[in-house]
XYZ file of C-alpha atoms in Angstrom:
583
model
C 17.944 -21.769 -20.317
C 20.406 -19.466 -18.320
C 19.142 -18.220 -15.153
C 20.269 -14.950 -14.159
C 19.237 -13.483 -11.006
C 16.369 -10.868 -10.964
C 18.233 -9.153 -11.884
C 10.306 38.445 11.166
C 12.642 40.055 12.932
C 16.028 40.992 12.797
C 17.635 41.432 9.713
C 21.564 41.491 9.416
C 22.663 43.778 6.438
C 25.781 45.724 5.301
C 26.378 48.657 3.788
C 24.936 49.194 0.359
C 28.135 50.481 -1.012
C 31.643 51.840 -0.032
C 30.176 56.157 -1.327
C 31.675 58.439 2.017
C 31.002 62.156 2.055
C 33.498 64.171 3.197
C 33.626 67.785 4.089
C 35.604 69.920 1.185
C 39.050 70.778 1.232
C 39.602 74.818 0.990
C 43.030 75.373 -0.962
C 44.635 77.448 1.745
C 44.267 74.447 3.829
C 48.212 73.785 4.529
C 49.495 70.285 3.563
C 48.986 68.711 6.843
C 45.377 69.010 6.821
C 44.870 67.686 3.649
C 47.065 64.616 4.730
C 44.774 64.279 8.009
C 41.650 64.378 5.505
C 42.987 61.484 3.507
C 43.535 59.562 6.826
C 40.244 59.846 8.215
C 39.165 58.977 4.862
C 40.797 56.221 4.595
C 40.214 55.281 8.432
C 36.695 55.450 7.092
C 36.550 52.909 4.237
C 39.101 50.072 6.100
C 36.419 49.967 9.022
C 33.287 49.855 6.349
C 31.387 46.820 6.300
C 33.108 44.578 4.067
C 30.029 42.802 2.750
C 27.198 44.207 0.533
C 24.333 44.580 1.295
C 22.303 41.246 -0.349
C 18.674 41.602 -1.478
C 16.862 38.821 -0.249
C 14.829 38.207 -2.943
C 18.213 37.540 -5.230
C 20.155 34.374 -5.358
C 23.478 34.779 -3.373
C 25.065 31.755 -5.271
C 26.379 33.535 -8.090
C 27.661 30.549 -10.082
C 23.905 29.221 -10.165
C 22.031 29.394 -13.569
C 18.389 28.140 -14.189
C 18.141 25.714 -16.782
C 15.139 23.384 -15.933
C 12.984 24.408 -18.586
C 16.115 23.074 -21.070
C 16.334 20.111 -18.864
C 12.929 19.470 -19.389
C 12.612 19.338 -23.179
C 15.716 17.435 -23.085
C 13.834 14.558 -20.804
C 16.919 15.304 -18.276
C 14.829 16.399 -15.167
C 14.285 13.211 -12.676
C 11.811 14.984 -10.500
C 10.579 14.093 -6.572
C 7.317 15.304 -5.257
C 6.765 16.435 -1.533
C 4.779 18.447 1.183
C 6.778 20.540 3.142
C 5.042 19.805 6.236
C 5.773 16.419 6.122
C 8.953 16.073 4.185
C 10.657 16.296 7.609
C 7.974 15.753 10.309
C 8.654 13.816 13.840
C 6.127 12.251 15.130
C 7.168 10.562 17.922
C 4.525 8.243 19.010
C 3.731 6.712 16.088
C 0.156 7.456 15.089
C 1.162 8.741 11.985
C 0.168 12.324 12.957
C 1.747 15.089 14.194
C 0.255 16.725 17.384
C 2.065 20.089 18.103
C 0.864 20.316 21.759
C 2.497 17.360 22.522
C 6.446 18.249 20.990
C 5.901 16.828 18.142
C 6.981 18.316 15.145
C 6.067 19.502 11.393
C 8.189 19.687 8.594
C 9.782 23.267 7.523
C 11.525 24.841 4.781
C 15.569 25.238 7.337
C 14.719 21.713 8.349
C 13.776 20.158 5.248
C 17.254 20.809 3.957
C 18.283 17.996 5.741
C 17.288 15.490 3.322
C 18.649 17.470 0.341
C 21.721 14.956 -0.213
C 19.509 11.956 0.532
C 17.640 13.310 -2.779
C 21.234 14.054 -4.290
C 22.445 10.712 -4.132
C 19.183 9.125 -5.140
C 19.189 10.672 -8.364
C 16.915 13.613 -8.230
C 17.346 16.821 -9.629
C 14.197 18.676 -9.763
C 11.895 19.144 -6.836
C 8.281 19.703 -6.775
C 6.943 21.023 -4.210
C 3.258 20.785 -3.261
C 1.565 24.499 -2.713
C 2.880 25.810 0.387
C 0.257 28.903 1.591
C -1.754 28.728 4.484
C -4.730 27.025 3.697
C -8.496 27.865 4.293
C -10.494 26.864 7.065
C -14.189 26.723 5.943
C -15.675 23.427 4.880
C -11.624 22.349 5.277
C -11.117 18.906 4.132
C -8.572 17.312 7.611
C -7.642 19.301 10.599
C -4.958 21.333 9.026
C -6.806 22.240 5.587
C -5.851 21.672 1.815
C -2.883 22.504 0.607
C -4.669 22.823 -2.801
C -7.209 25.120 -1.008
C -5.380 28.604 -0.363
C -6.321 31.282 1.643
C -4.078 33.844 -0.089
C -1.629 33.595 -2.750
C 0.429 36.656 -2.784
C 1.112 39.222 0.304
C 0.047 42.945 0.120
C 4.185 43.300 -0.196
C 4.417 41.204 -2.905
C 6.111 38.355 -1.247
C 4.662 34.875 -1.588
C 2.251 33.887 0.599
C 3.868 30.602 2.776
C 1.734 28.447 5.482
C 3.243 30.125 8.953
C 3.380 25.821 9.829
C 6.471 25.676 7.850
C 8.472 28.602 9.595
C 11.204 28.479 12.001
C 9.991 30.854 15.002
C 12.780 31.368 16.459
C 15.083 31.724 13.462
C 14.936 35.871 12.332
C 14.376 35.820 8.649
C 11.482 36.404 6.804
C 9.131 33.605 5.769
C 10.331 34.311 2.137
C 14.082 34.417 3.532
C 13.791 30.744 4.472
C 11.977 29.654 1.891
C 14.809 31.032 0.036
C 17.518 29.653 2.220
C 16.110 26.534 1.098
C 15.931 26.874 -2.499
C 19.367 28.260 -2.364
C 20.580 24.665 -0.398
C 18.935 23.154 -3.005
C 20.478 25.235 -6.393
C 23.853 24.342 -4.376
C 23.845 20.891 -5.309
C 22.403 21.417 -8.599
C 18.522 20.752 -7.585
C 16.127 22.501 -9.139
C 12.969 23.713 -7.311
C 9.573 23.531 -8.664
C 6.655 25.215 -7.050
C 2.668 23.758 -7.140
C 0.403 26.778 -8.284
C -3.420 25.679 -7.127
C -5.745 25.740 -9.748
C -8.354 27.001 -7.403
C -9.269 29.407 -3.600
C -10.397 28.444 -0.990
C -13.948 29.442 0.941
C -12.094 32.303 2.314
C -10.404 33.541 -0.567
C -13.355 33.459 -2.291
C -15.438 35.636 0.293
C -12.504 38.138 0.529
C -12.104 38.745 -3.379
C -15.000 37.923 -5.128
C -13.605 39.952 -8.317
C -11.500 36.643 -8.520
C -14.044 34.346 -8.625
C -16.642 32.244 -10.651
C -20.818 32.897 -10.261
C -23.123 30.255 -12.146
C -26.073 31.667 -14.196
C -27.774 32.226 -10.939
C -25.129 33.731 -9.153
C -24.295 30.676 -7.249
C -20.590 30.125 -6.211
C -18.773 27.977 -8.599
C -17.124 24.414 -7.029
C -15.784 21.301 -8.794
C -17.540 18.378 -8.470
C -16.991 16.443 -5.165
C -14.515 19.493 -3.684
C -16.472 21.587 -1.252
C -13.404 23.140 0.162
C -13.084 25.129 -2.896
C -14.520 27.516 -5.362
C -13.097 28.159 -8.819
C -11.647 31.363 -10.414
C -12.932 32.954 -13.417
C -10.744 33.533 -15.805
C -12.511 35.369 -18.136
C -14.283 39.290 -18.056
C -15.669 39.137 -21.134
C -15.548 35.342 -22.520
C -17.106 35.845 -26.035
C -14.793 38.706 -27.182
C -11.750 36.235 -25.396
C -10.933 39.022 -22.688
C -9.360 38.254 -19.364
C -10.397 39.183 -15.935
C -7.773 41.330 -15.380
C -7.775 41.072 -11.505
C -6.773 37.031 -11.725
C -4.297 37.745 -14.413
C -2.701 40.532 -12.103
C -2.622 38.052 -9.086
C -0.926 35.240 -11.444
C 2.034 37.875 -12.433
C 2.688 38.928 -9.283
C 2.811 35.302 -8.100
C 5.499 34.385 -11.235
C 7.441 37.620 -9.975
C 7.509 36.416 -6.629
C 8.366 33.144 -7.805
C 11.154 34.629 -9.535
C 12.529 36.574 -7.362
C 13.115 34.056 -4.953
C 14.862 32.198 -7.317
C 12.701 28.996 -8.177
C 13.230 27.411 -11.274
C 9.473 26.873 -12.550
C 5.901 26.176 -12.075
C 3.783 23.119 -11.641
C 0.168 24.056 -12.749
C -2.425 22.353 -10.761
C -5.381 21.289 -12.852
C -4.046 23.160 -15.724
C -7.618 22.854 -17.618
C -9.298 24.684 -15.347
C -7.791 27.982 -17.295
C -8.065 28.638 -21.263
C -5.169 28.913 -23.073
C -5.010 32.456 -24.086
C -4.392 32.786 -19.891
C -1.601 30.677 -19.864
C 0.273 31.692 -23.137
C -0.190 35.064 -21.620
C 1.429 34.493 -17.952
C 3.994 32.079 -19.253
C 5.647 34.293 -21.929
C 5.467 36.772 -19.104
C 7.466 34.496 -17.199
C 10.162 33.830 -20.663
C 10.431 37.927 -19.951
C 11.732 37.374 -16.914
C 13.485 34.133 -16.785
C 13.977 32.076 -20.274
C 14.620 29.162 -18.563
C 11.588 29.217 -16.074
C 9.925 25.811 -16.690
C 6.227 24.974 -16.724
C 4.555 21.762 -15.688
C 0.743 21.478 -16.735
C -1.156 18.743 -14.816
C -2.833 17.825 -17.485
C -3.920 14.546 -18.846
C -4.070 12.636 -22.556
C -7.847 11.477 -21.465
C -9.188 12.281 -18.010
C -10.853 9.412 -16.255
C -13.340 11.972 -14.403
C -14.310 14.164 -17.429
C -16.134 16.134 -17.865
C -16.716 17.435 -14.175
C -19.062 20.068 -13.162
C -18.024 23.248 -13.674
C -14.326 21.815 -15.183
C -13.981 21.720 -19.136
C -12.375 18.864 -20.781
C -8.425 18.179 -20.796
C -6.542 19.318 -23.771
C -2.905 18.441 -23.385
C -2.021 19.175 -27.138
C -3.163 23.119 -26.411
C -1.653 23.258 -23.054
C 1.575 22.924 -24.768
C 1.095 24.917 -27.459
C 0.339 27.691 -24.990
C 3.507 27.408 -23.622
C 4.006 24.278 -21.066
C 7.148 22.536 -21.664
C 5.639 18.941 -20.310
C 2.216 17.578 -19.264
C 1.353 14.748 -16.619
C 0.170 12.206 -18.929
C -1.358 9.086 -18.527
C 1.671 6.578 -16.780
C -0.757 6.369 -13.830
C -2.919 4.175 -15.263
C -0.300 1.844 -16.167
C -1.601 -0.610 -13.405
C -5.355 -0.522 -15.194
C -3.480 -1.334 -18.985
C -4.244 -4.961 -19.830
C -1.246 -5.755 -21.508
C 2.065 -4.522 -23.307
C 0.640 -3.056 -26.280
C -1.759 -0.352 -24.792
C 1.252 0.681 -22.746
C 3.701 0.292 -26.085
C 0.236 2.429 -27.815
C 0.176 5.174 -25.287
C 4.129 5.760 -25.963
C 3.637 5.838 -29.638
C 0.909 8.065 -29.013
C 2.850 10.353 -27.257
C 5.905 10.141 -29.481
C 3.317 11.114 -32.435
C 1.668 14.296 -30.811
C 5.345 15.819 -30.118
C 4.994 15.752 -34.329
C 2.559 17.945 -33.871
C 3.624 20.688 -31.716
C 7.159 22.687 -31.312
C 10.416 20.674 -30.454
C 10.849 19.261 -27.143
C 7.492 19.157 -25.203
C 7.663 15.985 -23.014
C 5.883 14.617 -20.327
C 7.116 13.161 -16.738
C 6.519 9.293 -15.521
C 3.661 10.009 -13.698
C 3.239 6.067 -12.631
C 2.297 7.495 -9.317
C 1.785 11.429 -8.602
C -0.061 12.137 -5.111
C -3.282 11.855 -6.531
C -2.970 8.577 -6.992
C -2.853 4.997 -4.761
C 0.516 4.062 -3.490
C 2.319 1.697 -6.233
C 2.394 -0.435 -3.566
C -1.299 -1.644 -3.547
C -0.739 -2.622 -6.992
C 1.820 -5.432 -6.946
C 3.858 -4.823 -3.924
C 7.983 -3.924 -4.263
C 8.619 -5.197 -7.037
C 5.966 -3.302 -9.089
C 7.062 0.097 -7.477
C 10.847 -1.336 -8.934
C 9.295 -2.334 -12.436
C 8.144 0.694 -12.958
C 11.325 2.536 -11.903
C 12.940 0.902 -14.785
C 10.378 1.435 -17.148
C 10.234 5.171 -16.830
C 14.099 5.492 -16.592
C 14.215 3.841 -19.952
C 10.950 4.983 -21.983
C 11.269 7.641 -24.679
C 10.135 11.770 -24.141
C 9.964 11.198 -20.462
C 11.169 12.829 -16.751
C 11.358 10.488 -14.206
C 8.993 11.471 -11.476
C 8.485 9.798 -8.116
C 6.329 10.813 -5.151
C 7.583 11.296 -1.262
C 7.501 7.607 0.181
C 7.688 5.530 -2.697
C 11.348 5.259 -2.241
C 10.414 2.792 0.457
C 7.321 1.627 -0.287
C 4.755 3.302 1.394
C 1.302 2.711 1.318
C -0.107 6.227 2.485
C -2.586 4.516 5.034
C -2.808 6.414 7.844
C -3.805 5.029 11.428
C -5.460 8.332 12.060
C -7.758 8.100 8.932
C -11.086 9.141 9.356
C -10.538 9.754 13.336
C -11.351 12.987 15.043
C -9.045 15.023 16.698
C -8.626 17.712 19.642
C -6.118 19.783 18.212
C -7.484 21.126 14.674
C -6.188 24.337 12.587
C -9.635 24.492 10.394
C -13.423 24.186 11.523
C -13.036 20.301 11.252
C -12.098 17.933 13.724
C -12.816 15.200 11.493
C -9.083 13.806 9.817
C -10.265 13.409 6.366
C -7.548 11.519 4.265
C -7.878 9.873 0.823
C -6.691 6.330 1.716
C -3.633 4.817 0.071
C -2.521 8.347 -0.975
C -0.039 10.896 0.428
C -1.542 12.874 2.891
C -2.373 16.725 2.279
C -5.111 17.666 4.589
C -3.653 16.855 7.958
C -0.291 17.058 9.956
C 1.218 13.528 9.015
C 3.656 11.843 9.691
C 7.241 11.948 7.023
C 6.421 9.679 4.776
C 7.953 6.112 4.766
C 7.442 2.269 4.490
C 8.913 -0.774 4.611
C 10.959 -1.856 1.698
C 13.873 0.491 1.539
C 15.590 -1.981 -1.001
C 12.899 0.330 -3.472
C 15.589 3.158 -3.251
C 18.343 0.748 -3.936
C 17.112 0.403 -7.857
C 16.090 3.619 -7.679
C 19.608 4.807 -7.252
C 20.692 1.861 -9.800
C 18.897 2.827 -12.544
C 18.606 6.957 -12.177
C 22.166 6.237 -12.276
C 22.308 4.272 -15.316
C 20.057 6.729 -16.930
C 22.409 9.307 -16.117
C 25.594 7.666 -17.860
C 23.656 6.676 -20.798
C 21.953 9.930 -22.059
C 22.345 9.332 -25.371
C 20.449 6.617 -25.283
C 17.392 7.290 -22.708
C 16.965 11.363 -22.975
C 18.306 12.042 -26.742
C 15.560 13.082 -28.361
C 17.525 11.600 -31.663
C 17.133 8.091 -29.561
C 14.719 5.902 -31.018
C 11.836 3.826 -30.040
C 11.770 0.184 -31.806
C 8.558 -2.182 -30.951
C 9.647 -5.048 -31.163
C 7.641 -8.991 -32.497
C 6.904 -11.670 -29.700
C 5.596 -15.123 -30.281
C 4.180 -17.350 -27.601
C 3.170 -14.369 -24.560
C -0.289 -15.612 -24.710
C -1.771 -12.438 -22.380
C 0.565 -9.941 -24.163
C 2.476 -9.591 -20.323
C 5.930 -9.544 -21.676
C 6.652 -5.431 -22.104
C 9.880 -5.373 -24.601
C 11.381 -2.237 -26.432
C 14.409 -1.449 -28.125
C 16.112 1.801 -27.780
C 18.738 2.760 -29.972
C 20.964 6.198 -31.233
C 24.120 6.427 -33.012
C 25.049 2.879 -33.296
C 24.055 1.749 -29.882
C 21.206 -0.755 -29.015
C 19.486 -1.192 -25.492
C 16.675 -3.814 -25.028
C 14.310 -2.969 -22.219
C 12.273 -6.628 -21.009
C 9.925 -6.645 -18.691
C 6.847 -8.609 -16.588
C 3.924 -6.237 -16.517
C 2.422 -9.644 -14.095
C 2.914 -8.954 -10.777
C 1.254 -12.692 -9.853
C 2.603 -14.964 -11.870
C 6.206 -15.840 -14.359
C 5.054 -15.200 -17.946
C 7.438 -16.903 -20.898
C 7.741 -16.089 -24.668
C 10.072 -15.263 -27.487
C 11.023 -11.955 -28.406
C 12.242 -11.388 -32.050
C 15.336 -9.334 -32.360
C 16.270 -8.945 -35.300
C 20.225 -8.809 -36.029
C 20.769 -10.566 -32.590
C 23.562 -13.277 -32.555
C 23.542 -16.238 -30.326
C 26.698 -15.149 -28.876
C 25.237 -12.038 -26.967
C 26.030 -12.091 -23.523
C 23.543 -10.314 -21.376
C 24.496 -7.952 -18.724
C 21.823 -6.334 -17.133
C 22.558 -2.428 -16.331
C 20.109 -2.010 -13.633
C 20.193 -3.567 -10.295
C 18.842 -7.321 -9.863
C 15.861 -7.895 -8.155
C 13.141 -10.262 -7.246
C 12.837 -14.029 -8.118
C 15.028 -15.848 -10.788
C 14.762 -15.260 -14.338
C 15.460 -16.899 -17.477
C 17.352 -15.946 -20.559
C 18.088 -18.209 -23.742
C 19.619 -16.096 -26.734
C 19.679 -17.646 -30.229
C 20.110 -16.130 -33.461
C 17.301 -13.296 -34.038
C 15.555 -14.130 -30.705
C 15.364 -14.015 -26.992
C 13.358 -16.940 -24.779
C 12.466 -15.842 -21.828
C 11.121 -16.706 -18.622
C 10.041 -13.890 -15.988
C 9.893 -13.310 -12.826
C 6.579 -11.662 -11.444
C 7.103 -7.648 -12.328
C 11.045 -8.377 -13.411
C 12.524 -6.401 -15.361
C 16.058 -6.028 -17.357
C 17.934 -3.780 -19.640
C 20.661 -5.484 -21.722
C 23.394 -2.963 -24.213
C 22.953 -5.647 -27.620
C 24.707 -5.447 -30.196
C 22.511 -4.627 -33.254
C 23.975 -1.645 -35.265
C 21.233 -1.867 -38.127
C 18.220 -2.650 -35.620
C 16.611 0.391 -36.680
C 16.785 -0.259 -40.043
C 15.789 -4.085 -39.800
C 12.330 -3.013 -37.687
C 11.528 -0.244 -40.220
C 8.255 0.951 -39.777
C 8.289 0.068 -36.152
C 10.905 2.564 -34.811
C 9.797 5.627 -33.508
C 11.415 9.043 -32.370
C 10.429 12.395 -30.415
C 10.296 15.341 -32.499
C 13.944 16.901 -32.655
């Protein structure tokens, strides 16, 4: 064996344009007046403002051009999840919450562009941020509310409606003006910006506009199970001739043209089922109108663990796309619950087989932890949360997607869980939090753990994804299962990926516990192969011994490698077992 190591105020503006009025010349005017006209003329126009006036609501960086929803079906979108609020909160005496009356401080839209080339270098392109409007305050969940429980949308003036929490006071723009200065920060170093859209209103949305809003056979409010906070729209004004309510359509398209107008690139859609399709295949070719490239995220999911809730239909990922989403959340998040390599080898095939079935380039992002879900970390420490950074950089019709904290490892357990506090911004004082999960109904702390060496192959292999395109995002790339002998517990995850010549074998340790050995069959490989791994090294020692056709290995506890092998007619040789993303 070779061992090789694991591996509101005031608003500056200039003149609109350069058009003077001047009084008219009579033509027995003598020469000298008409020369003292063109002076003051001209006197006029050198001391005009020399800069345009600038609509807000328009991009100022004129070189910028959406293309997420392209990046997208081309599995080229590595995406980060975060709350505003926290993204950039201090809180300076540690118990993980942020108490304003103290100094402390939450996270805005001017500061959070601070951390913009932190993203940069880590690999991300695409941000999604969680919903951003002030929250309700009736049967709030946490002393600050929701953020999936909104108290308004959209403003009477059509801007969007943003949480007053993540505004500078003392800077004089607009709430939508910073929002904007931050979206434009981002689209200057090529990030796109992706906004959450709730699925639902809060108590007191749904008091104030009851024409929005869902009544049960007995005229009872509408909630999903186990979410008291919120009460659910209804879509529908006539469902059995397939008519929309017209007054939650209306509110949707003015929220896309706000959207758009401010210059974000797409739309995260929050519990995507909880609308029919004919709604969505509505709003989102509404949004094509506008903005081709606008792209749509559907949290949506193959099977959903909870189905069917009260008052929520079943998932339908398949129609969600037809409709018009360009990906769907998927099942990744599960990953920890999969007994072995072949349900997780299964649920890619599956995948790979539905795009068959719908138009070219729907995809899905590696949802191995969104923030509904328990920190990687609870599930096999580091080196799981680095496993599975490899995994989805490598795995076929996927966008890399990572939560806030996870590029240090944290676990999302919050000293203040549970705890009452003083200083509350709902009718709660209790500070609700689901544990192990990033925190959206309280003022928190910016999320962070302890193992930064979690960015480290973060950067590695977002950056190897990057130079190897053709390989990882090419739709044309294919997917090759590939034979093992000896893995009693099925532990060893192994694919092949290969396009235009080029071969890359993808080995990993689902185990986070325990070293797991076993051959993998490759067909085509040649005892000479020397292995270079093209992601950062990690973790505990691992072993490698390549003969003719196979690999022995012996792995580390959630290890994980990707060797370039040369095996030109691999695709060929494992006929029947490669697979490929509808082109």
């Amino acid at each position: 064996m070779i061992k090789v190591s694991s591996i509101n105020s005031i608003i500056f503006k200039g003149a609109e344009s350069n058009n003077y009025q001047t009084a008219p010349i009579k033509e027995n005017q003598n020469q000298d007046n008409k020369v003292s006209q063109k002076y003051l003329d001209n006197l006029a126009m050198i001391n005009a403002p020399a800069v345009k006036k600038v609509n807000p609501g328009k991009t100022q960086n004129i070189t910028y051009k959406n293309n997420l929803r392209s990046m997208i079906q081309n599995n080229e979108s590595v995406m980060l999840a975060m709350v505003p609020r926290t993204f950039t909160a201090e809180d300076v005496n540690g118990d993980d919450k942020v108490t304003i009356s103290k100094g402390e401080k939450v996270g805005t839209f001017l500061r959070a562009i601070s951390r913009l080339d932190e993203l940069k270098e880590d690999g991300i392109n695409t941000i999604h941020i969680l919903p951003i409007h002030p929250p309700g305050h009736k049967n709030a969940m946490g002393t600050a509310g929701s953020l999936y429980s909104p108290l308004k949308f959209v403003e009477d003036n059509g801007d969007l409606a943003i949480d007053p929490m993540l505004i500078e006071k003392d800077d004089p723009r607009t709430p939508n003006e910073q929002f904007k200065a931050f979206i434009d920060e981002c689209h200057k170093r090529n990030i796109k910006v992706m906004l959450d859209l709730p699925s639902c209103a809060s108590v007191d949305l749904f008091e104030a506009e009851p024409e929005l809003m869902a009544f049960g056979r007995n005229g009872e409010d509408k909630t999903p199970q186990g979410w008291a906070d919120i009460r659910m729209f209804e879509p529908w004004a006539d469902e059995t001739q397939r008519i929309l309510n017209p007054a939650l359509y209306e509110m949707h398209k003015q929220y896309v043209d706000a959207c758009i107008e401010l210059g974000l690139d797409g739309i995260r859609a929050d519990v995507a089922r909880a609308k029919p399709t004919e709604f969505w295949d509505k709003l989102i070719t509404y949004s094509h109108t506008k903005d081709p490239e606008f792209g749509w995220l559907a949290e949506s999911y193959t099977y959903e663990c909870a189905s069917p809730q009260v008052n929520m239909p079943y998932d339908r990922p398949e129609d969600l796309l037809r409709a018009g989403f360009d990906d769907y959340y998927g099942q990744y998040h599960i990953f920890h619950d999969w007994r072995n390599a072949e349900e997780f080898n299964n649920y890619i095939k599956m995948n790979l087989d539905m795009s068959h079935r719908l138009p070219a380039g729907k995809s899905l992002i590696g949802s191995f932890l969104t923030h509904d879900d328990s920190s990687s970390m609870i599930h096999g420490g580091e080196n799981f949360c680095k496993m599975t950074t490899v995994l989805q950089s490598t795995i076929p019709m996927c966008n890399p997607y990572f939560v806030d904290g996870f590029q240090s490892g944290d676990y999302y357990d919050y000293k203040y869980r549970n705890t009452t506090n003083e200083e509350t911004f709902t009718d709660k004082t209790n500070m609700e939090e689901h544990r192990f999960r990033l925190a959206i109904f309280n003022l928190s702390r910016k999320p962070g753990g302890n193992s930064p060496d979690i960015e480290r192959i973060m950067k590695g292999c977002l950056n190897m994804r990057a130079k190897n395109t053709d390989i990882f995002a090419d739709r044309n790339s294919s997917f090759i299962e590939l034979d093992k002998r000896d893995d009693k517990n099925d532990q060893i995850i192994t694919f092949a990926r290969h396009n235009n010549g080029r071969t890359v074998l993808v080995v990993a340790n689902k185990n986070p516990n325990r070293n797991v050995t076993g051959i993998i069959e490759i067909p085509g490989l040649k005892k000479t192969q020397k292995l270079e791994n093209m992601v950062p090294e990690y973790g505990e020692k691992s072993e490698f011994q390549v003969v003719d056709g196979e690999l022995r290995v012996n792995l580390a506890p959630c290890d994980a490698y990707v060797f370039e092998i040369d095996t030109p007619n691999i695709e060929q040789d494992r006929k029947g077992h490669a697979f490929k993303q509808k082109v």
